[in-house]
Every structure is written in structure tokens, then in C-alpha cells.
PDB file of C-alpha atoms in Angstrom:
ATOM      1  CA  MET A  89      25.539 -20.491  -9.450  1.00  0.00           C
ATOM      2  CA  LEU A  90      21.610 -19.537 -10.381  1.00  0.00           C
ATOM      3  CA  GLU A  91      20.045 -18.782  -6.721  1.00  0.00           C
ATOM      4  CA  ILE A  92      16.353 -18.614  -5.793  1.00  0.00           C
ATOM      5  CA  ARG A  93      16.614 -15.099  -5.089  1.00  0.00           C
ATOM      6  CA  HIS A  94      17.982 -14.328  -8.565  1.00  0.00           C
ATOM      7  CA  LEU A  95      14.640 -15.476  -9.940  1.00  0.00           C
ATOM      8  CA  ARG A  96      12.382 -14.070  -7.155  1.00  0.00           C
ATOM      9  CA  THR A  97      14.666 -10.745  -8.013  1.00  0.00           C
ATOM     10  CA  LEU A  98      13.447 -11.301 -11.765  1.00  0.00           C
ATOM     11  CA  SER A  99      10.118 -11.655 -10.940  1.00  0.00           C
ATOM     12  CA  ALA A 100       9.977  -8.442  -8.788  1.00  0.00           C
ATOM     13  CA  LEU A 101      11.103  -6.118 -11.297  1.00  0.00           C
ATOM     14  CA  ARG A 102       8.624  -7.395 -13.626  1.00  0.00           C
ATOM     15  CA  SER A 103       5.457  -7.544 -11.131  1.00  0.00           C
ATOM     16  CA  ALA A 104       7.254  -3.552 -10.450  1.00  0.00           C
ATOM     17  CA  GLY A 105       8.405  -2.105 -13.053  1.00  0.00           C
ATOM     18  CA  SER A 106      11.060   0.055 -12.416  1.00  0.00           C
ATOM     19  CA  LEU A 107      14.257  -0.802  -9.934  1.00  0.00           C
ATOM     20  CA  VAL A 108      13.516   1.953  -7.506  1.00  0.00           C
ATOM     21  CA  ARG A 109      10.078  -0.096  -6.652  1.00  0.00           C
ATOM     22  CA  ALA A 110      11.672  -4.230  -7.194  1.00  0.00           C
ATOM     23  CA  ALA A 111      14.036  -3.165  -4.040  1.00  0.00           C
ATOM     24  CA  GLN A 112      11.223  -1.490  -2.000  1.00  0.00           C
ATOM     25  CA  LEU A 113       9.121  -4.963  -2.799  1.00  0.00           C
ATOM     26  CA  LEU A 114      12.542  -7.334  -2.216  1.00  0.00           C
ATOM     27  CA  ASN A 115      13.882  -4.897   1.276  1.00  0.00           C
ATOM     28  CA  LEU A 116      16.805  -4.408  -0.808  1.00  0.00           C
ATOM     29  CA  THR A 117      19.045  -0.848  -1.344  1.00  0.00           C
ATOM     30  CA  GLN A 118      18.937   0.191  -5.180  1.00  0.00           C
ATOM     31  CA  SER A 119      22.664  -0.611  -5.350  1.00  0.00           C
ATOM     32  CA  ALA A 120      22.104  -3.808  -3.867  1.00  0.00           C
ATOM     33  CA  LEU A 121      19.841  -4.932  -6.711  1.00  0.00           C
ATOM     34  CA  SER A 122      22.046  -3.461  -9.168  1.00  0.00           C
ATOM     35  CA  HIS A 123      24.835  -5.370  -7.749  1.00  0.00           C
ATOM     36  CA  GLN A 124      23.341  -8.854  -7.621  1.00  0.00           C
ATOM     37  CA  ILE A 125      21.556  -7.701 -11.457  1.00  0.00           C
ATOM     38  CA  LYS A 126      25.235  -7.158 -12.562  1.00  0.00           C
ATOM     39  CA  LEU A 127      26.319 -10.279 -11.160  1.00  0.00           C
ATOM     40  CA  LEU A 128      23.968 -12.236 -12.910  1.00  0.00           C
ATOM     41  CA  GLU A 129      24.411 -10.458 -15.818  1.00  0.00           C
ATOM     42  CA  ASP A 130      28.186 -11.044 -15.960  1.00  0.00           C
ATOM     43  CA  ARG A 131      27.499 -14.538 -15.985  1.00  0.00           C
ATOM     44  CA  TYR A 132      25.137 -14.675 -18.337  1.00  0.00           C
ATOM     45  CA  GLY A 133      26.772 -12.462 -20.511  1.00  0.00           C
ATOM     46  CA  GLY A 134      24.680  -9.727 -21.616  1.00  0.00           C
ATOM     47  CA  PRO A 135      21.949  -7.427 -19.796  1.00  0.00           C
ATOM     48  CA  LEU A 136      18.765  -8.883 -18.646  1.00  0.00           C
ATOM     49  CA  PHE A 137      16.540  -5.802 -19.546  1.00  0.00           C
ATOM     50  CA  GLU A 138      16.388  -2.876 -21.363  1.00  0.00           C
ATOM     51  CA  ARG A 139      17.322  -0.409 -18.847  1.00  0.00           C
ATOM     52  CA  LYS A 140      15.511   2.558 -20.540  1.00  0.00           C
ATOM     53  CA  SER A 141      11.722   0.832 -21.271  1.00  0.00           C
ATOM     54  CA  VAL A 142       8.967   1.497 -19.149  1.00  0.00           C
ATOM     55  CA  PRO A 143       7.571  -0.660 -18.730  1.00  0.00           C
ATOM     56  CA  ILE A 144      10.828  -2.768 -18.113  1.00  0.00           C
ATOM     57  CA  GLY A 145      11.472  -4.873 -21.310  1.00  0.00           C
ATOM     58  CA  PHE A 146      13.461  -8.228 -20.870  1.00  0.00           C
ATOM     59  CA  THR A 147      16.015  -9.382 -23.385  1.00  0.00           C
ATOM     60  CA  ALA A 148      15.737 -13.097 -24.588  1.00  0.00           C
ATOM     61  CA  THR A 149      17.953 -14.469 -21.750  1.00  0.00           C
ATOM     62  CA  GLY A 150      15.597 -12.520 -18.821  1.00  0.00           C
ATOM     63  CA  ALA A 151      12.535 -14.042 -20.910  1.00  0.00           C
ATOM     64  CA  ARG A 152      14.412 -17.369 -20.172  1.00  0.00           C
ATOM     65  CA  LEU A 153      14.841 -16.843 -16.554  1.00  0.00           C
ATOM     66  CA  LEU A 154      11.888 -15.473 -16.008  1.00  0.00           C
ATOM     67  CA  ARG A 155      10.033 -18.999 -17.150  1.00  0.00           C
ATOM     68  CA  LEU A 156      12.192 -20.673 -15.154  1.00  0.00           C
ATOM     69  CA  ALA A 157      10.834 -17.996 -12.150  1.00  0.00           C
ATOM     70  CA  ASP A 158       7.286 -19.005 -13.066  1.00  0.00           C
ATOM     71  CA  THR A 159       7.733 -22.595 -12.985  1.00  0.00           C
ATOM     72  CA  LEU A 160       9.706 -22.831  -9.835  1.00  0.00           C
ATOM     73  CA  LEU A 161       8.937 -20.197  -7.655  1.00  0.00           C
ATOM     74  CA  PRO A 162       4.883 -21.084  -7.442  1.00  0.00           C
ATOM     75  CA  GLU A 163       6.110 -24.146  -6.517  1.00  0.00           C
ATOM     76  CA  ILE A 164       8.530 -23.251  -3.753  1.00  0.00           C
ATOM     77  CA  GLU A 165       6.125 -21.328  -2.431  1.00  0.00           C
ATOM     78  CA  LEU A 166       3.169 -23.645  -2.314  1.00  0.00           C
ATOM     79  CA  ALA A 167       5.758 -25.678  -0.238  1.00  0.00           C
ATOM     80  CA  GLU A 168       6.336 -23.375   2.039  1.00  0.00           C
ATOM     81  CA  ARG A 169       3.093 -22.826   2.759  1.00  0.00           C
ATOM     82  CA  GLU A 170       2.624 -26.727   2.972  1.00  0.00           C
ATOM     83  CA  VAL A 171       5.254 -26.952   5.278  1.00  0.00           C
ATOM     84  CA  ALA A 172       3.918 -23.997   7.901  1.00  0.00           C
ATOM     85  CA  ARG A 173       0.612 -26.072   7.525  1.00  0.00           C
ATOM     86  CA  LEU A 174       2.422 -29.001   9.148  1.00  0.00           C
ATOM     87  CA  SER A 175       4.134 -27.526  12.050  1.00  0.00           C
ATOM     88  CA  GLN A 176       1.123 -24.910  12.742  1.00  0.00           C
ATOM     89  CA  GLY A 177      -1.751 -26.024  11.132  1.00  0.00           C
ATOM     90  CA  ASP A 178      -3.958 -24.725   8.616  1.00  0.00           C
ATOM     91  CA  GLN A 179      -6.733 -23.574  10.188  1.00  0.00           C
ATOM     92  CA  GLY A 180      -7.113 -20.243  11.480  1.00  0.00           C
ATOM     93  CA  GLN A 181      -9.769 -17.265  11.693  1.00  0.00           C
ATOM     94  CA  LEU A 182      -8.702 -14.241  10.773  1.00  0.00           C
ATOM     95  CA  ARG A 183     -11.078 -10.847  11.080  1.00  0.00           C
ATOM     96  CA  VAL A 184      -9.426  -7.942   9.958  1.00  0.00           C
ATOM     97  CA  ALA A 185     -10.357  -3.871  11.157  1.00  0.00           C
ATOM     98  CA  LEU A 186      -9.766  -0.759   8.904  1.00  0.00           C
ATOM     99  CA  GLU A 187      -8.796   2.481  10.409  1.00  0.00           C
ATOM    100  CA  CYS A 188      -8.204   3.884   6.154  1.00  0.00           C
ATOM    101  CA  HIS A 189     -11.378   4.004   4.765  1.00  0.00           C
ATOM    102  CA  THR A 190      -9.366   3.635   1.767  1.00  0.00           C
ATOM    103  CA  CYS A 191      -8.462   0.680   1.984  1.00  0.00           C
ATOM    104  CA  PHE A 192     -10.744  -0.670   0.466  1.00  0.00           C
ATOM    105  CA  ASP A 193      -9.258   0.196  -2.995  1.00  0.00           C
ATOM    106  CA  TRP A 194      -7.067  -2.082  -2.446  1.00  0.00           C
ATOM    107  CA  LEU A 195      -7.706  -4.794  -0.041  1.00  0.00           C
ATOM    108  CA  MET A 196     -10.376  -6.642  -2.235  1.00  0.00           C
ATOM    109  CA  PRO A 197      -8.220  -8.116  -4.928  1.00  0.00           C
ATOM    110  CA  VAL A 198      -5.515  -8.811  -1.321  1.00  0.00           C
ATOM    111  CA  MET A 199      -8.570 -10.811   0.407  1.00  0.00           C
ATOM    112  CA  ASP A 200      -8.670 -12.740  -2.853  1.00  0.00           C
ATOM    113  CA  GLU A 201      -5.653 -13.767  -3.080  1.00  0.00           C
ATOM    114  CA  PHE A 202      -5.458 -14.881   0.062  1.00  0.00           C
ATOM    115  CA  ARG A 203      -7.932 -16.896   0.513  1.00  0.00           C
ATOM    116  CA  ARG A 204      -6.399 -18.548  -3.068  1.00  0.00           C
ATOM    117  CA  ARG A 205      -3.162 -19.326  -0.579  1.00  0.00           C
ATOM    118  CA  TRP A 206      -5.151 -20.443   2.379  1.00  0.00           C
ATOM    119  CA  PRO A 207      -8.366 -21.867   1.623  1.00  0.00           C
ATOM    120  CA  GLU A 208      -8.288 -23.290   5.569  1.00  0.00           C
ATOM    121  CA  VAL A 209      -8.381 -20.044   6.756  1.00  0.00           C
ATOM    122  CA  GLU A 210     -11.425 -17.784   7.440  1.00  0.00           C
ATOM    123  CA  ILE A 211     -10.996 -14.148   6.520  1.00  0.00           C
ATOM    124  CA  ASP A 212     -13.696 -11.729   6.529  1.00  0.00           C
ATOM    125  CA  LEU A 213     -14.138  -7.829   7.315  1.00  0.00           C
ATOM    126  CA  VAL A 214     -14.866  -6.831  10.497  1.00  0.00           C
ATOM    127  CA  SER A 215     -17.854  -4.548   9.178  1.00  0.00           C
ATOM    128  CA  GLY A 216     -18.155  -0.697   9.847  1.00  0.00           C
ATOM    129  CA  LEU A 217     -15.391   1.591   9.812  1.00  0.00           C
ATOM    130  CA  HIS A 218     -13.799   2.291  13.153  1.00  0.00           C
ATOM    131  CA  SER A 219     -11.860   5.048  14.541  1.00  0.00           C
ATOM    132  CA  GLU A 220     -10.180   3.415  17.561  1.00  0.00           C
ATOM    133  CA  PRO A 221      -9.696  -0.162  16.115  1.00  0.00           C
ATOM    134  CA  ALA A 222      -6.928  -1.203  18.764  1.00  0.00           C
ATOM    135  CA  GLU A 223     -10.036  -1.436  21.002  1.00  0.00           C
ATOM    136  CA  LEU A 224     -11.212  -4.484  18.677  1.00  0.00           C
ATOM    137  CA  LEU A 225      -7.253  -5.720  18.866  1.00  0.00           C
ATOM    138  CA  ARG A 226      -7.897  -5.468  22.511  1.00  0.00           C
ATOM    139  CA  SER A 227     -11.398  -6.633  22.877  1.00  0.00           C
ATOM    140  CA  GLY A 228     -11.090  -9.676  21.171  1.00  0.00           C
ATOM    141  CA  GLY A 229     -13.382  -8.102  18.400  1.00  0.00           C
ATOM    142  CA  ALA A 230     -11.044  -8.775  15.568  1.00  0.00           C
ATOM    143  CA  ASP A 231      -8.324 -10.634  15.023  1.00  0.00           C
ATOM    144  CA  LEU A 232      -5.832  -8.045  12.463  1.00  0.00           C
ATOM    145  CA  VAL A 233      -6.491  -4.533  12.301  1.00  0.00           C
ATOM    146  CA  ILE A 234      -4.459  -2.525   8.994  1.00  0.00           C
ATOM    147  CA  GLY A 235      -4.456   0.648   9.705  1.00  0.00           C
ATOM    148  CA  SER A 236      -1.777   4.319  10.278  1.00  0.00           C
ATOM    149  CA  SER A 237      -1.074   3.826  13.655  1.00  0.00           C
ATOM    150  CA  CYS A 238       1.003   2.082  15.655  1.00  0.00           C
ATOM    151  CA  SER A 239       0.773   0.579  19.245  1.00  0.00           C
ATOM    152  CA  PRO A 240       3.606  -1.289  21.157  1.00  0.00           C
ATOM    153  CA  GLU A 241       1.295  -3.306  22.842  1.00  0.00           C
ATOM    154  CA  PHE A 242       1.119  -5.156  19.703  1.00  0.00           C
ATOM    155  CA  VAL A 243       3.462  -6.979  16.784  1.00  0.00           C
ATOM    156  CA  ASN A 244       2.960  -4.102  14.331  1.00  0.00           C
ATOM    157  CA  PHE A 245       4.255  -4.885  10.318  1.00  0.00           C
ATOM    158  CA  ALA A 246       5.295  -2.279   8.361  1.00  0.00           C
ATOM    159  CA  LEU A 247       3.692  -1.821   4.403  1.00  0.00           C
ATOM    160  CA  PHE A 248       4.096   1.789   2.722  1.00  0.00           C
ATOM    161  CA  ARG A 249       4.237   4.798   2.932  1.00  0.00           C
ATOM    162  CA  TYR A 250       1.942   7.423   0.828  1.00  0.00           C
ATOM    163  CA  GLU A 251       1.365  10.934   0.090  1.00  0.00           C
ATOM    164  CA  ILE A 252      -1.624  12.324   0.638  1.00  0.00           C
ATOM    165  CA  LEU A 253      -2.959  15.599  -2.258  1.00  0.00           C
ATOM    166  CA  ALA A 254      -5.033  18.829  -1.558  1.00  0.00           C
ATOM    167  CA  VAL A 255      -7.775  17.795  -3.956  1.00  0.00           C
ATOM    168  CA  MET A 256      -9.983  20.832  -5.923  1.00  0.00           C
ATOM    169  CA  ALA A 257     -12.500  21.362  -8.642  1.00  0.00           C
ATOM    170  CA  GLN A 258     -10.939  22.287 -12.051  1.00  0.00           C
ATOM    171  CA  LYS A 259     -10.099  25.690 -11.748  1.00  0.00           C
ATOM    172  CA  HIS A 260     -10.198  26.008  -8.673  1.00  0.00           C
ATOM    173  CA  LYS A 261      -8.563  29.254  -7.125  1.00  0.00           C
ATOM    174  CA  LEU A 262      -5.692  27.553  -6.260  1.00  0.00           C
ATOM    175  CA  GLN A 263      -5.211  26.025  -9.057  1.00  0.00           C
ATOM    176  CA  GLY A 264      -2.347  27.743 -10.331  1.00  0.00           C
ATOM    177  CA  LEU A 265      -0.174  27.037  -7.559  1.00  0.00           C
ATOM    178  CA  ARG A 266       2.778  24.466  -7.615  1.00  0.00           C
ATOM    179  CA  ARG A 267       1.712  23.064  -3.858  1.00  0.00           C
ATOM    180  CA  LEU A 268       0.274  24.351  -1.041  1.00  0.00           C
ATOM    181  CA  ALA A 269       0.819  25.640   2.437  1.00  0.00           C
ATOM    182  CA  ALA A 270      -1.050  25.757   5.611  1.00  0.00           C
ATOM    183  CA  ALA A 271      -2.120  28.782   4.911  1.00  0.00           C
ATOM    184  CA  ASP A 272      -3.193  28.582   1.504  1.00  0.00           C
ATOM    185  CA  PHE A 273      -6.265  26.299   3.331  1.00  0.00           C
ATOM    186  CA  GLU A 274      -7.294  29.621   5.383  1.00  0.00           C
ATOM    187  CA  GLY A 275     -11.666  29.810   5.240  1.00  0.00           C
ATOM    188  CA  GLU A 276     -11.911  27.004   3.183  1.00  0.00           C
ATOM    189  CA  THR A 277     -14.311  23.999   3.887  1.00  0.00           C
ATOM    190  CA  LEU A 278     -11.857  20.689   4.334  1.00  0.00           C
ATOM    191  CA  ILE A 279     -14.334  17.418   3.252  1.00  0.00           C
ATOM    192  CA  THR A 280     -12.665  14.554   5.490  1.00  0.00           C
ATOM    193  CA  TYR A 281     -14.092  11.090   6.323  1.00  0.00           C
ATOM    194  CA  PRO A 282     -16.263  11.045   9.408  1.00  0.00           C
ATOM    195  CA  VAL A 283     -13.598  10.352  12.044  1.00  0.00           C
ATOM    196  CA  PRO A 284     -12.259  12.130  14.812  1.00  0.00           C
ATOM    197  CA  GLU A 285     -10.024  15.603  13.800  1.00  0.00           C
ATOM    198  CA  ALA A 286      -7.058  13.822  15.506  1.00  0.00           C
ATOM    199  CA  ARG A 287      -7.434  11.241  12.602  1.00  0.00           C
ATOM    200  CA  VAL A 288      -6.988  13.768   9.624  1.00  0.00           C
ATOM    201  CA  GLU A 289      -3.168  14.530   9.487  1.00  0.00           C
ATOM    202  CA  LEU A 290      -4.495  17.713   6.960  1.00  0.00           C
ATOM    203  CA  ILE A 291      -5.556  19.264  10.393  1.00  0.00           C
ATOM    204  CA  ARG A 292      -3.152  17.353  12.764  1.00  0.00           C
ATOM    205  CA  GLU A 293      -0.070  18.357  10.949  1.00  0.00           C
ATOM    206  CA  VAL A 294      -0.469  21.129   8.949  1.00  0.00           C
ATOM    207  CA  LEU A 295      -4.119  23.173   9.857  1.00  0.00           C
ATOM    208  CA  ARG A 296      -3.347  23.072  13.697  1.00  0.00           C
ATOM    209  CA  PRO A 297      -0.273  23.609  14.430  1.00  0.00           C
ATOM    210  CA  ALA A 298      -0.749  27.001  12.409  1.00  0.00           C
ATOM    211  CA  GLY A 299      -3.746  27.909  13.700  1.00  0.00           C
ATOM    212  CA  ILE A 300      -5.562  28.178  10.599  1.00  0.00           C
ATOM    213  CA  ALA A 301      -9.561  28.439  10.290  1.00  0.00           C
ATOM    214  CA  PHE A 302     -11.425  26.719   7.850  1.00  0.00           C
ATOM    215  CA  GLU A 303     -14.849  24.392   8.065  1.00  0.00           C
ATOM    216  CA  ARG A 304     -14.933  21.276   8.099  1.00  0.00           C
ATOM    217  CA  ARG A 305     -18.229  18.527   6.460  1.00  0.00           C
ATOM    218  CA  THR A 306     -17.533  14.449   6.187  1.00  0.00           C
ATOM    219  CA  ALA A 307     -18.653  11.678   3.807  1.00  0.00           C
ATOM    220  CA  GLU A 308     -18.687   8.200   4.450  1.00  0.00           C
ATOM    221  CA  LEU A 309     -17.550   7.209   0.602  1.00  0.00           C
ATOM    222  CA  THR A 310     -14.280   8.357  -1.476  1.00  0.00           C
ATOM    223  CA  VAL A 311     -16.788   8.997  -4.030  1.00  0.00           C
ATOM    224  CA  ALA A 312     -19.103  10.926  -2.324  1.00  0.00           C
ATOM    225  CA  ILE A 313     -15.886  13.014  -0.859  1.00  0.00           C
ATOM    226  CA  LEU A 314     -14.718  13.297  -4.776  1.00  0.00           C
ATOM    227  CA  GLN A 315     -18.405  14.326  -6.316  1.00  0.00           C
ATOM    228  CA  LEU A 316     -18.117  17.250  -3.077  1.00  0.00           C
ATOM    229  CA  VAL A 317     -14.837  18.304  -3.947  1.00  0.00           C
ATOM    230  CA  ALA A 318     -15.490  18.615  -7.851  1.00  0.00           C
ATOM    231  CA  SER A 319     -19.165  20.272  -7.491  1.00  0.00           C
ATOM    232  CA  ARG A 320     -17.225  23.151  -5.224  1.00  0.00           C
ATOM    233  CA  ARG A 321     -18.760  22.247  -2.041  1.00  0.00           C
ATOM    234  CA  GLY A 322     -15.645  22.377  -0.878  1.00  0.00           C
ATOM    235  CA  VAL A 323     -11.350  20.963  -0.821  1.00  0.00           C
ATOM    236  CA  ALA A 324      -9.932  17.238   0.591  1.00  0.00           C
ATOM    237  CA  ALA A 325      -6.939  15.876   1.082  1.00  0.00           C
ATOM    238  CA  LEU A 326      -6.980  11.592   0.189  1.00  0.00           C
ATOM    239  CA  PRO A 327      -3.746   9.600  -0.786  1.00  0.00           C
ATOM    240  CA  ASN A 328      -2.301   9.451  -4.063  1.00  0.00           C
ATOM    241  CA  TRP A 329      -3.881   6.353  -5.332  1.00  0.00           C
ATOM    242  CA  ALA A 330      -7.022   6.477  -3.892  1.00  0.00           C
ATOM    243  CA  ILE A 331      -7.272   9.412  -6.408  1.00  0.00           C
ATOM    244  CA  LYS A 332      -5.526   8.607  -9.333  1.00  0.00           C
ATOM    245  CA  ASN A 333      -8.149   7.628 -11.941  1.00  0.00           C
ATOM    246  CA  TYR A 334      -9.960  10.843 -10.785  1.00  0.00           C
ATOM    247  CA  LEU A 335      -6.858  12.895 -11.718  1.00  0.00           C
ATOM    248  CA  ASP A 336      -6.433  11.037 -14.993  1.00  0.00           C
ATOM    249  CA  TYR A 337      -9.871  11.791 -16.261  1.00  0.00           C
ATOM    250  CA  ASP A 338      -9.637  15.345 -14.748  1.00  0.00           C
ATOM    251  CA  TYR A 339     -12.111  15.059 -12.701  1.00  0.00           C
ATOM    252  CA  VAL A 340     -10.467  16.912 -10.225  1.00  0.00           C
ATOM    253  CA  ILE A 341      -6.833  17.989  -9.411  1.00  0.00           C
ATOM    254  CA  ALA A 342      -4.531  17.412  -6.791  1.00  0.00           C
ATOM    255  CA  ARG A 343      -1.207  19.136  -5.354  1.00  0.00           C
ATOM    256  CA  PRO A 344       1.344  18.107  -2.795  1.00  0.00           C
ATOM    257  CA  ILE A 345       0.800  19.997   0.522  1.00  0.00           C
ATOM    258  CA  GLY A 346       4.055  21.736   1.893  1.00  0.00           C
ATOM    259  CA  GLU A 347       7.724  21.687   0.553  1.00  0.00           C
ATOM    260  CA  GLN A 348       8.259  18.044   1.159  1.00  0.00           C
ATOM    261  CA  GLY A 349       4.585  16.700   1.087  1.00  0.00           C
ATOM    262  CA  LEU A 350       2.641  15.122   3.672  1.00  0.00           C
ATOM    263  CA  TRP A 351       2.925  11.464   4.121  1.00  0.00           C
ATOM    264  CA  SER A 352       1.593   9.092   5.910  1.00  0.00           C
ATOM    265  CA  GLU A 353       2.658   4.933   6.889  1.00  0.00           C
ATOM    266  CA  LEU A 354       0.452   1.570   6.913  1.00  0.00           C
ATOM    267  CA  PHE A 355       0.793  -1.101   9.328  1.00  0.00           C
ATOM    268  CA  VAL A 356      -0.657  -4.172  10.286  1.00  0.00           C
ATOM    269  CA  SER A 357      -1.054  -4.869  13.711  1.00  0.00           C
ATOM    270  CA  VAL A 358      -1.878  -8.484  15.771  1.00  0.00           C
ATOM    271  CA  PRO A 359      -1.752  -9.514  18.767  1.00  0.00           C
ATOM    272  CA  GLU A 360       1.893 -11.246  20.287  1.00  0.00           C
ATOM    273  CA  ALA A 361      -0.009 -14.287  19.944  1.00  0.00           C
ATOM    274  CA  LEU A 362      -1.105 -14.363  16.530  1.00  0.00           C
ATOM    275  CA  SER A 363       2.000 -12.621  14.910  1.00  0.00           C
ATOM    276  CA  GLN A 364       4.526 -15.878  14.416  1.00  0.00           C
ATOM    277  CA  LYS A 365       1.032 -17.479  12.543  1.00  0.00           C
ATOM    278  CA  ALA A 366       2.255 -18.667   9.036  1.00  0.00           C
ATOM    279  CA  TYR A 367      -0.873 -17.072   7.344  1.00  0.00           C
ATOM    280  CA  VAL A 368      -1.043 -13.837   9.396  1.00  0.00           C
ATOM    281  CA  ARG A 369       2.939 -13.333   8.012  1.00  0.00           C
ATOM    282  CA  ASP A 370       1.850 -14.297   4.320  1.00  0.00           C
ATOM    283  CA  PHE A 371      -1.377 -11.998   4.646  1.00  0.00           C
ATOM    284  CA  VAL A 372       0.959  -9.010   4.893  1.00  0.00           C
ATOM    285  CA  ASN A 373       3.812 -10.279   2.548  1.00  0.00           C
ATOM    286  CA  VAL A 374       0.609 -10.662   0.021  1.00  0.00           C
ATOM    287  CA  ILE A 375      -0.448  -7.004   0.855  1.00  0.00           C
ATOM    288  CA  ARG A 376       2.986  -5.644  -0.149  1.00  0.00           C
ATOM    289  CA  GLU A 377       3.127  -7.155  -3.247  1.00  0.00           C
ATOM    290  CA  GLN A 378      -0.171  -6.315  -4.828  1.00  0.00           C
ATOM    291  CA  CYS A 379       0.125  -3.062  -3.976  1.00  0.00           C
ATOM    292  CA  ALA A 380       3.640  -2.233  -5.271  1.00  0.00           C
ATOM    293  CA  ALA A 381       2.985  -3.641  -8.267  1.00  0.00           C
ATOM    294  CA  THR A 382      -0.631  -1.828  -8.484  1.00  0.00           C
ATOM    295  CA  LEU A 383      -0.403   1.311  -6.609  1.00  0.00           C
ATOM    296  CA  ASP A 384       1.693   4.386  -8.451  1.00  0.00           C
ATOM    297  CA  GLY A 385       3.478   7.296  -5.458  1.00  0.00           C
ATOM    298  CA  ILE A 386       4.319   4.198  -2.969  1.00  0.00           C
ATOM    299  CA  LYS A 387       6.712   3.194  -0.906  1.00  0.00           C
ATOM    300  CA  LEU A 388       6.840  -0.040   0.161  1.00  0.00           C
ATOM    301  CA  LEU A 389       8.487   0.057   4.163  1.00  0.00           C
ATOM    302  CA  PRO A 390      11.651  -2.012   5.606  1.00  0.00           C
TER     303      PRO A 390
END
């Protein structure tokens, strides 16, 4: 029988644009997702989408089921939120602190969607960027932290994994390399956000262990870092999603770092008392859904 999960699968395929990203969004393995789709296609006697089209193009059968999904899923999600409000209350406060500077690039649309779903919950950003945002949770200065670290004293929800790329000016002396090793940064000026060195993955994971000497300069805004890079004041290491538009317009160039790439992960951390709140869990879901649909090169964490 056609089930709600099948409709969610088709909706995720359309949003994510590929089987790989849809599987991540649904917390399924790719083989499990493919098996589910095959059962549906066997039931309806034909393909639901074109395998080789980018983005995914749906057949008439798939498009009809998508229209059904568009009708039913919003009603189901609304009912689930209303049931949660009846059982847990429909009011609350969510003060969000950021450890990740580049999270601003995708957080505003997420907050807009959350406000649409939970108009009774007051959501706001804790002003400023915080090198130790967990202290805000401990002191009660924030209700939720988005960052790259997990602490066992809080409940942590996994978001996604992303690659950090080395960013340099056009015609930089290193542009001919396919990927950069630690030694390639010797003597370079590294432009970072104004955070402790231990919070900069390139320094912590690559340069310090290899004993590489470098200069450091800081800037608070991503656009300021990229302007400095483009004007040959130094190199930077930034998340792939933060630099995509600048790469598309050939403002700067980027290279992977190390043979396996330099990767980081993002989490949401909340005090245990808030972890079961329906609006907190839905906020995490909104982040995962929207980022899977809009950020290239990320891998949702289970």
C-alpha cells in the first residue's frame, strides 16, 4: 500500500535533487532508499523519475504522487505540531547562540521557516559571536547552540558534515596544485575569523601537528576575509557552502586540503530539559531539511 513514508521519499527526492542527498535527508542508506523506490515502481508499473536527469525529472506517475504529497504532507505535519502543542504547550523561547561564523549564510531562512511553523515560540539570536557558547548554555544565557563541538553535559543533535577548502586569489602561486598539503602553507598569511587558534580546524588539525610556520590575520565577516584573499593579503580556509558564489564568479579559487580533505561537522546542543520539546526538535529538522536542499557538498549526519 501507498504509505506516508513513500510520499515523504518523493518529496525528499525533489527537494534534495539526487538519491544520495535524499537518502541523507531521510536518514536512510542509499540501498534502502533505492529498494523503497523499486517497490513503488513495481506497484505502479513504471518509473517514477528519470534516472539520468539533473535535477531529477519526474514522470507523469511520479508527478501525480508528488501532487498528493504536496496535499497531504503539510496537513500531516500541521496535525503533528498541533498535537505536540496540546501535549507540551505551544509557547516557549529559543535563544540561539552561534559558534560557527558562516552559519549566518543559511540560518536566516531557517528561522523564517521556523517562525511560520511555530509562531507562538519566540526565537532570537544571542548577539555577537561566541568562542565558548557552551558557557551560555550553562549560565542560562542561551537555549540552543549551533557549533562544531559536542559536550556530554548537553543533548546534541547532529546536523551535517562539510568540507573546508583552502581559498586563494586568482593566479596564486599554489593554484597549480590539485590539493594542498600542510607544507604548502609554510610562510603564508592565514586569514581567519577572530577566534582562538584551537577553534580553527586548519590550524588545529593540519598546521600545528606538522609544525608549519605561518602568519595570522583576522576579520569578522566572511566577505571581508574573501576581499582580503582576493587582494592577495593571504589565504583562508572556509566551508564549501560559504564560498560557492565567489567561486562561481571567479572572484577566488579553492583547493581541497590533504588527501582526504579537511572536514568538520555541525551540531545543535541544548540542555536536557529542552531536548524533548517538539519545537526544539522541529527546529533541528528545519535546519536539516533546508540545508540539504540549498547547501552543496554537505553530508547530513545520522
